[in-house]
Short mmCIF file of C-alpha atoms in Angstrom, two decimals:
data_model
loop_
_atom_site.label_atom_id
_atom_site.label_comp_id
_atom_site.label_asym_id
_atom_site.label_seq_id
_atom_site.Cartn_x
_atom_site.Cartn_y
_atom_site.Cartn_z
CA THR A 1 15.20 43.61 -13.83
CA TYR A 2 18.74 43.19 -14.40
CA ALA A 3 19.26 44.74 -17.82
CA GLU A 4 18.19 47.50 -16.14
CA LEU A 5 21.12 47.15 -13.61
CA GLN A 6 23.39 47.00 -16.60
CA ALA A 7 22.64 50.79 -17.70
CA LEU A 8 25.40 51.53 -15.03
CA LYS A 9 28.20 48.66 -14.68
CA THR A 10 30.66 51.24 -13.06
CA ARG A 11 31.37 54.02 -10.53
CA GLN A 12 33.51 56.73 -10.55
CA VAL A 13 35.20 56.37 -6.91
CA HIS A 14 38.47 55.92 -4.91
CA PHE A 15 39.09 53.35 -2.11
CA GLU A 16 42.50 54.36 -1.58
CA ALA A 17 44.17 58.04 -1.97
CA GLU A 18 47.17 56.67 -4.59
CA GLY A 19 47.37 54.17 -6.96
CA ASP A 20 43.52 54.16 -7.00
CA PRO A 21 41.83 54.00 -11.08
CA GLY A 22 38.95 55.78 -9.89
CA GLU A 23 36.37 53.77 -11.79
CA HIS A 24 34.88 50.63 -10.37
CA PRO A 25 32.43 48.25 -11.42
CA VAL A 26 29.25 47.39 -9.12
CA ARG A 27 30.52 44.28 -8.30
CA LEU A 28 27.33 42.54 -6.30
CA SER A 29 23.79 43.82 -7.05
CA LEU A 30 20.93 42.54 -4.69
CA MET A 31 17.42 43.63 -5.75
CA MET A 32 14.60 43.24 -3.10
CA ASN A 33 11.38 42.17 -4.80
CA SER A 34 8.22 40.20 -4.72
CA ASN A 35 8.52 36.90 -4.88
CA GLY A 36 5.34 36.67 -7.21
CA ASN A 37 3.23 34.77 -4.36
CA GLY A 38 2.78 37.39 -2.49
CA GLY A 39 6.38 36.83 -0.16
CA HIS A 40 9.42 38.71 -0.80
CA ARG A 41 12.97 37.65 -2.00
CA ILE A 42 16.49 39.14 -2.11
CA VAL A 43 17.61 38.44 -5.88
CA VAL A 44 21.43 38.28 -6.19
CA LYS A 45 23.66 39.12 -9.12
CA ALA A 46 27.60 38.62 -8.21
CA ARG A 47 29.92 40.22 -11.19
CA GLN A 48 32.99 37.74 -11.25
CA ASP A 49 36.27 38.92 -12.76
CA GLY A 50 35.70 38.35 -16.19
CA GLN A 51 38.90 35.70 -16.11
CA GLY A 52 36.35 32.75 -17.65
CA THR A 53 34.33 32.91 -14.69
CA ARG A 54 30.55 33.34 -15.19
CA ASP A 55 28.78 35.48 -12.84
CA LEU A 56 26.66 34.60 -9.42
CA VAL A 57 22.91 34.94 -10.18
CA GLY A 58 20.83 33.31 -7.25
CA HIS A 59 17.86 34.35 -5.33
CA THR A 60 16.97 33.73 -1.42
CA PRO A 61 13.52 33.97 0.49
CA TYR A 62 13.18 37.01 2.53
CA ASP A 63 10.20 37.12 5.14
CA PRO A 64 10.16 40.53 6.81
CA GLN A 65 7.95 39.53 9.30
CA ALA A 66 9.94 36.37 10.38
CA VAL A 67 13.57 38.01 10.13
CA GLY A 68 12.28 41.19 12.86
CA ALA A 69 14.13 39.97 15.61
CA ILE A 70 17.66 38.97 14.08
CA LEU A 71 17.33 42.75 12.60
CA GLN A 72 16.41 43.97 16.05
CA ASN A 73 18.93 42.19 17.65
CA ALA A 74 21.64 43.92 15.15
CA ARG A 75 19.94 47.27 15.78
CA ASP A 76 20.43 47.21 19.26
CA ALA A 77 23.96 45.76 18.81
CA LEU A 78 24.77 48.83 17.24
CA PHE A 79 22.61 51.00 19.79
CA ASP A 80 24.94 49.71 22.68
CA CYS A 81 27.78 50.89 20.95
CA TYR A 82 27.03 54.36 22.94
CA PHE A 83 27.78 52.57 25.92
CA GLU A 84 30.32 50.87 27.99
CA ARG A 85 30.37 46.96 27.84
CA ASP A 86 31.60 44.46 30.79
CA GLU A 87 34.08 41.97 29.71
CA PHE A 88 31.30 39.99 28.22
CA GLY A 89 30.31 42.51 25.84
CA THR A 90 26.74 42.92 27.30
CA VAL A 91 25.54 46.94 28.47
CA THR A 92 23.32 47.41 31.89
CA ASP A 93 19.49 49.25 31.44
CA ALA A 94 20.99 51.28 34.14
CA GLN A 95 23.80 52.54 31.20
CA ARG A 96 21.58 52.92 28.76
CA ASP A 97 19.86 55.48 30.87
CA GLY A 98 23.12 57.07 31.04
CA PRO A 99 25.53 59.76 28.72
CA PRO A 100 27.30 57.93 26.50
CA ALA A 101 30.73 56.39 26.62
CA PHE A 102 32.55 58.43 24.77
CA THR A 103 35.98 60.49 25.18
CA ASP A 104 35.61 64.19 23.94
CA LYS A 105 36.83 63.20 20.79
CA ASN A 106 34.27 60.96 20.34
CA GLY A 107 36.83 57.68 20.70
CA LYS A 108 36.55 54.52 22.71
CA SER A 109 39.28 52.67 24.50
CA LEU A 110 41.10 49.94 22.73
CA ALA A 111 39.29 47.28 25.08
CA GLN A 112 36.15 48.81 24.43
CA PHE A 113 36.46 48.97 20.59
CA LYS A 114 37.37 45.23 20.69
CA ARG A 115 34.04 44.48 22.35
CA ASP A 116 31.96 46.53 20.63
CA LEU A 117 33.99 44.96 16.92
CA GLY A 118 33.05 41.54 18.48
CA THR A 119 29.90 42.00 19.44
CA LEU A 120 28.71 43.82 16.13
CA ALA A 121 30.49 41.08 14.19
CA ILE A 122 28.17 38.11 16.20
CA GLN A 123 25.41 39.87 14.61
CA GLY A 124 26.71 40.75 11.39
CA SER A 125 27.30 37.02 10.22
CA ALA A 126 24.06 36.13 11.68
CA LEU A 127 22.37 38.52 8.95
CA PHE A 128 25.25 37.36 6.08
CA SER A 129 23.53 33.94 7.11
CA LEU A 130 20.40 35.61 6.69
CA ALA A 131 21.29 36.66 3.04
CA PHE A 132 22.95 33.85 1.86
CA ASP A 133 22.54 30.66 3.44
CA HIS A 134 19.62 29.81 1.66
CA VAL A 135 20.31 30.84 -1.81
CA LYS A 136 18.79 29.45 -4.79
CA THR A 137 21.41 28.94 -7.60
CA ASP A 138 19.03 29.36 -10.07
CA GLY A 139 20.02 26.75 -12.86
CA SER A 140 23.40 27.30 -12.35
CA GLY A 141 24.54 23.90 -11.09
CA LEU A 142 26.34 25.50 -8.34
CA THR A 143 25.37 24.13 -4.62
CA PRO A 144 24.99 27.05 -1.95
CA ALA A 145 28.11 26.04 -0.27
CA ILE A 146 30.11 26.83 -4.00
CA TRP A 147 28.31 29.73 -4.22
CA GLN A 148 28.74 31.50 -1.02
CA ARG A 149 32.45 30.69 -1.23
CA GLU A 150 32.68 32.01 -4.55
CA LEU A 151 30.93 35.04 -3.69
CA ILE A 152 33.50 35.29 -0.63
CA LYS A 153 36.05 35.17 -3.24
CA THR A 154 34.62 38.10 -5.48
CA LEU A 155 34.45 40.39 -2.67
CA ARG A 156 37.71 39.67 -1.35
CA GLU A 157 38.90 43.20 -2.16
CA SER A 158 37.13 46.54 -1.69
CA ALA A 159 33.98 46.98 -4.01
CA VAL A 160 30.90 48.67 -4.97
CA ILE A 161 27.60 46.85 -3.83
CA GLN A 162 24.09 47.83 -4.83
CA ILE A 163 21.18 47.65 -2.71
CA THR A 164 17.69 48.02 -4.93
CA ARG A 165 13.91 47.65 -4.58
CA VAL A 166 10.86 47.92 -5.78
CA SER A 167 8.86 50.61 -4.94
CA SER A 168 6.24 48.67 -2.43
CA ALA A 169 9.07 47.30 -0.66
CA ASN A 170 9.93 49.47 1.98
CA TYR A 171 11.77 47.12 3.93
CA VAL A 172 15.25 47.46 5.06
CA PHE A 173 18.40 45.19 6.09
CA PRO A 174 21.53 46.82 7.46
CA TRP A 175 23.78 45.91 5.06
CA SER A 176 26.80 48.48 6.53
CA LEU A 177 26.66 45.92 9.39
CA VAL A 178 27.32 42.02 7.22
CA TYR A 179 29.84 40.70 8.15
CA GLU A 180 32.18 37.85 6.10
CA TYR A 181 34.57 36.16 8.00
CA PRO A 182 32.60 32.87 9.35
CA LEU A 183 32.59 32.67 13.17
CA ILE A 184 32.08 29.33 14.15
CA THR A 185 29.78 28.72 17.06
CA ALA A 186 31.16 25.58 18.01
CA GLU A 187 35.07 27.27 17.58
CA ARG A 188 33.85 30.27 19.96
CA GLY A 189 36.59 29.40 21.92
CA GLU A 190 39.31 30.10 19.15
CA TRP A 191 37.68 33.67 18.05
CA ARG A 192 40.65 36.03 18.19
CA VAL A 193 40.99 39.84 17.54
CA CYS A 194 42.46 40.39 14.18
CA LYS A 195 46.45 41.31 14.59
CA ILE A 196 46.02 44.54 12.77
CA VAL A 197 43.72 45.86 15.73
CA ASN A 198 46.74 45.05 18.00
CA GLU A 199 49.36 46.37 15.94
CA GLU A 200 47.49 49.87 14.95
CA TRP A 201 45.14 51.12 17.35
CA ALA A 202 46.82 52.42 20.80
CA GLN A 203 45.04 52.10 23.80
CA ASP A 204 43.12 55.37 23.84
CA GLY A 205 41.51 53.60 20.81
CA THR A 206 42.95 56.07 18.30
CA ARG A 207 44.54 54.22 15.56
CA GLN A 208 48.67 55.00 15.48
CA GLN A 209 49.89 53.19 11.98
CA PRO A 210 48.69 54.25 9.31
CA ALA A 211 47.10 56.67 10.76
CA GLY A 212 43.65 57.50 8.38
CA GLU A 213 45.09 55.01 5.95
CA THR A 214 42.00 52.67 4.54
CA HIS A 215 42.94 49.93 2.77
CA LYS A 216 41.05 47.91 -0.01
CA ARG A 217 41.17 44.85 2.59
CA CYS A 218 42.87 43.76 5.20
CA LYS A 219 46.85 43.28 5.09
CA TYR A 220 46.48 39.70 6.39
CA HIS A 221 43.47 39.09 4.48
CA ASP A 222 45.34 36.01 2.94
CA GLU A 223 46.71 34.52 5.84
CA PRO A 224 45.13 31.27 7.17
CA TRP A 225 44.56 32.31 10.22
CA HIS A 226 42.16 34.77 8.83
CA GLN A 227 39.92 33.16 6.87
CA LYS A 228 37.61 32.29 9.87
CA ASN A 229 36.92 33.29 13.74
CA VAL A 230 38.62 36.37 13.28
CA ILE A 231 36.99 39.89 14.41
CA CYS A 232 38.41 42.40 11.91
CA PRO A 233 37.36 46.27 10.89
CA TYR A 234 37.78 44.72 7.72
CA GLY A 235 35.24 41.90 7.73
CA PHE A 236 32.20 45.01 8.05
CA TRP A 237 30.81 45.23 4.54
CA GLY A 238 30.33 49.15 5.73
CA LEU A 239 34.03 49.57 5.88
CA LYS A 240 35.12 47.45 3.55
CA HIS A 241 33.33 48.78 0.77
CA ILE A 242 30.96 51.26 -0.63
CA ILE A 243 27.37 50.56 -0.60
CA GLU A 244 24.64 52.35 -2.39
CA GLU A 245 20.97 52.35 -2.19
CA PRO A 246 19.46 53.98 -5.24
CA GLN A 247 15.81 54.77 -4.95
CA SER A 248 13.83 54.18 -8.19
CA ILE A 249 11.41 56.87 -9.15
CA GLN A 250 8.33 54.95 -9.45
CA ASP A 251 6.83 56.49 -13.01
CA SER A 252 10.54 54.87 -14.70
CA PRO A 253 11.44 52.65 -11.76
CA THR A 254 14.98 52.26 -13.03
CA VAL A 255 18.50 52.82 -11.29
CA ALA A 256 19.26 54.69 -15.02
CA ASP A 257 16.95 57.51 -13.83
CA VAL A 258 18.46 58.23 -10.38
CA GLY A 259 20.93 61.53 -10.45
CA ARG A 260 24.86 61.36 -9.88
CA ARG A 261 25.06 65.17 -9.65
CA VAL A 262 23.56 67.90 -7.76
CA HIS A 263 23.80 70.94 -9.24
CA PHE A 264 25.56 74.60 -7.51
CA ALA A 265 26.24 77.89 -8.69
CA ASP A 266 29.31 79.51 -6.68
CA LYS A 267 28.81 78.01 -3.33
CA LEU A 268 26.49 75.15 -2.22
CA ASP A 269 23.32 76.60 -0.48
CA LEU A 270 22.51 74.55 2.68
CA ALA A 271 18.56 75.04 3.81
CA VAL A 272 19.77 74.03 7.21
CA SER A 273 16.24 72.48 9.66
CA ILE A 274 17.14 71.89 13.40
CA THR A 275 15.19 70.79 16.98
CA GLU A 276 15.09 73.42 19.40
CA ASP A 277 15.36 70.08 22.05
CA PRO A 278 16.73 72.23 24.99
CA ALA A 279 19.21 69.42 25.88
CA LEU A 280 21.16 69.82 22.41
CA VAL A 281 20.62 73.59 21.76
CA ASN A 282 23.78 74.89 22.89
CA LYS A 283 25.83 72.23 21.11
CA ILE A 284 23.55 72.66 17.61
CA ALA A 285 24.38 76.44 17.83
CA THR A 286 27.98 75.32 18.03
CA HIS A 287 27.68 73.10 15.07
CA LEU A 288 26.13 75.47 12.72
CA GLY A 289 28.75 78.25 13.75
CA ASN A 290 31.30 75.48 12.60
CA MET A 291 29.37 74.73 9.79
CA ALA A 292 28.82 78.75 8.56
CA GLN A 293 33.26 78.62 8.68
CA LEU A 294 33.67 76.59 5.44
CA PRO A 295 34.05 78.57 2.80
CA GLU A 296 31.92 76.96 0.35
CA ILE A 297 29.01 75.99 2.55
CA ARG A 298 26.38 78.86 2.23
CA PHE A 299 22.84 78.63 4.94
CA VAL A 300 19.80 79.51 2.54
CA THR A 301 18.20 81.90 5.39
CA PRO A 302 20.66 83.53 8.43
CA GLN A 303 18.45 81.44 10.97
CA PRO A 304 17.86 77.47 10.27
CA ALA A 305 13.70 76.56 10.13
CA THR A 306 12.28 75.36 13.04
CA GLY A 307 8.95 74.31 11.87
CA TRP A 308 7.02 73.56 8.69
CA LYS A 309 6.01 77.18 7.11
CA SER A 310 9.74 78.41 7.96
CA LEU A 311 11.24 74.80 6.15
CA ARG A 312 8.85 75.06 3.22
CA PRO A 313 9.69 78.52 1.42
CA ASN A 314 13.51 76.47 1.78
CA LEU A 315 12.19 73.44 0.00
CA LYS A 316 11.05 75.18 -3.13
CA ALA A 317 14.14 74.87 -5.07
CA PRO A 318 17.07 73.71 -3.16
CA GLU A 319 20.07 72.32 -3.64
CA ILE A 320 20.97 70.67 -0.17
CA VAL A 321 18.37 70.45 2.17
CA TYR A 322 19.96 69.65 6.12
CA PHE A 323 17.91 68.21 8.69
CA LEU A 324 19.51 67.94 12.44
CA CYS A 325 16.25 66.63 14.01
CA HIS A 326 14.32 64.00 16.25
CA GLY A 327 13.30 61.25 14.29
CA GLU A 328 9.74 60.01 15.96
CA ALA A 329 6.98 58.02 15.01
CA ASP A 330 3.08 58.68 16.14
CA GLU A 331 1.67 55.72 16.92
CA GLN A 332 -1.58 57.20 16.78
CA ASN A 333 -1.19 57.24 12.60
CA THR A 334 -0.77 53.67 11.33
CA LEU A 335 -0.72 54.55 8.18
CA ASP A 336 1.88 57.86 7.74
CA SER A 337 3.52 57.28 11.30
CA ALA A 338 7.54 58.51 10.72
CA TYR A 339 8.10 62.34 10.87
CA LEU A 340 10.69 64.23 11.14
CA SER A 341 10.75 66.57 14.51
CA ILE A 342 12.06 70.25 14.08
CA GLY A 343 11.61 72.98 16.56
CA ALA A 344 9.91 72.43 19.43
CA ARG A 345 9.21 68.25 20.90
CA ASP A 346 5.50 69.05 21.17
CA ASN A 347 2.18 68.29 19.27
CA ASP A 348 1.66 71.07 16.89
CA PRO A 349 1.25 69.68 13.50
CA ASP A 350 3.90 72.56 12.43
CA HIS A 351 6.60 70.86 13.98
CA ARG A 352 6.01 67.35 12.88
CA ILE A 353 7.14 66.62 9.14
CA TYR A 354 5.70 63.31 7.88
CA ALA A 355 6.51 61.83 4.85
CA VAL A 356 3.15 61.34 3.63
CA GLY A 357 0.93 63.54 5.23
CA THR A 358 3.65 66.47 4.64
CA LEU A 359 5.79 65.91 2.08
CA GLY A 360 3.61 63.68 -0.28
CA ALA A 361 0.92 65.72 0.21
CA TRP A 362 2.92 69.17 -0.71
CA ILE A 363 3.74 68.05 -3.73
CA ARG A 364 -0.04 68.54 -5.09
CA ASP A 365 0.13 72.00 -3.66
CA LEU A 366 -0.19 74.19 -6.65
CA VAL A 367 0.41 77.20 -5.08
CA ASP A 368 2.92 76.93 -2.45
CA GLY A 369 4.47 73.51 -4.11
CA PRO A 370 7.84 72.60 -4.85
CA ASP A 371 8.92 74.13 -8.16
CA THR A 372 9.29 70.36 -9.99
CA ASP A 373 11.52 71.77 -12.63
CA ALA A 374 14.21 73.22 -10.35
CA TRP A 375 14.38 69.77 -8.67
CA ALA A 376 14.38 67.90 -11.50
CA HIS A 377 17.27 69.93 -13.06
CA GLN A 378 19.34 70.48 -9.35
CA ARG A 379 18.55 67.40 -8.23
CA PRO A 380 18.87 68.12 -4.28
CA LEU A 381 20.72 66.09 -1.71
CA ILE A 382 19.30 65.14 1.36
CA PHE A 383 20.81 64.61 4.68
CA ILE A 384 18.64 63.46 7.62
CA ASN A 385 20.82 63.60 10.77
CA GLY A 386 18.99 61.76 13.32
CA CYS A 387 20.57 62.80 16.65
CA HIS A 388 19.40 61.68 20.37
CA THR A 389 16.32 59.74 19.18
CA ASN A 390 15.41 55.88 19.04
CA GLY A 391 11.58 56.53 17.60
CA LEU A 392 12.71 55.66 13.84
CA ARG A 393 11.76 51.90 13.15
CA PRO A 394 13.07 49.91 10.52
CA GLY A 395 11.87 51.13 7.26
CA HIS A 396 10.76 54.73 8.38
CA ILE A 397 14.06 56.40 6.57
CA VAL A 398 13.04 54.68 3.42
CA SER A 399 9.49 56.42 3.50
CA PHE A 400 11.76 60.14 3.56
CA ALA A 401 13.71 58.41 0.72
CA SER A 402 11.06 57.46 -1.31
CA ALA A 403 8.84 60.90 -0.89
CA PHE A 404 12.34 63.12 -1.52
CA THR A 405 12.90 60.95 -4.47
CA SER A 406 9.82 61.99 -5.82
CA LEU A 407 10.46 65.28 -5.92
CA GLY A 408 13.77 65.03 -7.80
CA ALA A 409 15.98 64.33 -4.98
CA CYS A 410 19.03 62.02 -6.79
CA GLY A 411 20.18 60.74 -2.89
CA VAL A 412 19.29 60.88 0.95
CA LEU A 413 21.83 59.94 3.21
CA GLY A 414 20.05 59.12 7.02
CA THR A 415 20.33 57.31 9.96
CA GLU A 416 17.40 55.09 11.61
CA VAL A 417 19.11 54.62 14.79
CA ARG A 418 19.99 56.73 17.61
CA VAL A 419 23.06 59.15 17.15
CA PRO A 420 24.72 61.04 19.84
CA ILE A 421 24.83 64.58 19.16
CA SER A 422 28.29 64.87 19.63
CA VAL A 423 28.49 61.94 16.74
CA ALA A 424 26.31 63.33 14.79
CA THR A 425 27.57 66.92 14.15
CA GLU A 426 31.38 65.81 13.86
CA VAL A 427 29.56 63.15 10.98
CA ALA A 428 27.78 65.95 9.48
CA GLU A 429 31.07 68.57 9.38
CA SER A 430 33.19 65.83 8.10
CA PHE A 431 31.13 64.86 5.45
CA PHE A 432 30.33 68.59 3.95
CA LYS A 433 34.17 69.27 3.85
CA LYS A 434 34.27 66.03 2.09
CA ILE A 435 31.61 66.62 -0.68
CA ALA A 436 32.33 70.56 -0.99
CA PRO A 437 34.91 72.16 -3.12
CA PRO A 438 37.98 71.74 -3.31
CA GLN A 439 37.40 68.00 -2.45
CA GLN A 440 34.55 67.36 -3.88
CA MET A 441 34.64 63.33 -2.99
CA THR A 442 31.40 61.66 -3.99
CA VAL A 443 29.14 61.01 -1.43
CA GLY A 444 30.23 57.06 -1.30
CA GLU A 445 33.99 57.88 -1.06
CA ALA A 446 33.13 60.35 1.73
CA LEU A 447 30.90 58.19 3.97
CA ARG A 448 33.40 55.86 3.57
CA GLN A 449 35.89 57.75 4.88
CA LEU A 450 34.32 59.42 8.01
CA ARG A 451 33.37 56.00 8.87
CA TRP A 452 37.22 55.05 9.17
CA GLU A 453 37.69 58.58 11.05
CA LEU A 454 35.21 57.10 13.22
CA VAL A 455 36.59 53.39 13.96
CA ASN A 456 40.29 54.93 13.28
CA LYS A 457 39.67 56.52 17.50
CA GLY A 458 37.68 53.23 18.41
CA ASN A 459 34.10 54.58 17.38
CA VAL A 460 31.84 52.08 15.19
CA LEU A 461 28.81 54.35 14.91
CA GLY A 462 29.53 55.55 11.30
CA LEU A 463 27.81 52.26 10.68
CA ALA A 464 24.83 53.75 11.52
CA TYR A 465 24.69 55.82 8.43
CA SER A 466 23.20 54.56 4.99
CA LEU A 467 23.20 55.99 1.68
CA TYR A 468 19.78 56.33 -0.75
CA GLY A 469 21.61 57.09 -3.75
CA LEU A 470 24.30 56.34 -6.01
CA ALA A 471 28.04 55.96 -4.58
CA ASP A 472 29.35 58.30 -6.96
CA LEU A 473 26.75 61.07 -6.38
CA LYS A 474 28.62 64.43 -6.16
CA VAL A 475 28.13 67.88 -6.55
CA GLU A 476 29.47 69.79 -9.20
CA THR A 477 29.04 73.50 -10.92
CA ASP A 478 26.03 73.89 -12.76
CA PRO A 479 26.98 73.55 -16.30
CA ALA A 480 23.45 75.98 -17.07
CA GLY A 481 25.47 78.77 -15.22
CA PRO A 482 23.69 80.78 -12.47
#
């Protein structure tokens, strides 16, 4: 209910390094649930600016089966950003079988960056229409058209957007790819890339000015030509806003029950699990060496876990659990198909961490199971970094988020689409630097910043990551002491 969502109205996050008050309201709440007739809907509430205006409330029907093609198209468009596009923005099958088209610094040229932005914007605009074109305004007297225009005004600047779902709704929606500027098909000849891209990104795809700076909206946002048919990085929700998807605890399904702090003692203890894919072992070894150099990070064990038997003790009472693995789907197991592949990629069940059959069953293990009191106190953070895989399907990552939330985790950061190992390791190293002392950013801030770090060199793959937790989730010293 929205009474439950009111329990946490603001988030302690920053959108800019200077002059930011550090506290922002949850400007938009979206709840994905049942419509009471066996179907589904998205319930919407947008908080206005408080100057005599009332909140925008409505709901829109949502059929997970019927929209499958649209969601898959968006997912495929993001996947194709690994490769080089031709002048029409397409990627051939031969290119998809080849290596990613990134520079040695995980960047892309300006021309390729523009093509990626344009392709994603088309899919993102379709996602916006899917979510809001058929909104029912719940007795407000507003037409759907007026309601949509008011929503755009509400999200004029960077905001916190909250996505919640009932426990039975494991379907997903790529909210980070939603694109807010209208792209009118009949006016396609007028579509243009925003001036900010040509002015601030060099030919090699790196952003020259302002280097690394992330404004709350595009500096051309108020220009008449910027209101439609424009391809702008700031049009994507995942870049402009901070999106949170907190997992509710099934026995007490309120957002207020979701943890906001990961407690640690003197250093952040990482329980690490990795794939032993021969094609990746050298890059993973380099990555772990880089991670070991972070002064506030400590590995729980000298060697990462490569199977359930070595992982299980590390899950007993963790602080942060980090999977650098393949996400796979077991086609023979229709009830519990999603699993994380660690160690060798074979049929050994020790190397397959299923959401239900492994994690769910382990909860009930009274001998070697989790220390549930420690989980409830420490509220661990889980990072599922799925590299070089396209086995997981939409909704699979939610299965793991739900399983870890049942254990007591306060958040899960993960991706459901293939991410090259070079990008996956860069994201992880940047992320852990940001959330660890001395920076101690909130997870929502860290995710938004690392997305911009990639975009500032022409790479949009930061949009592949989603946060299943509160935006102002962060690590802090345990007040109870060591």
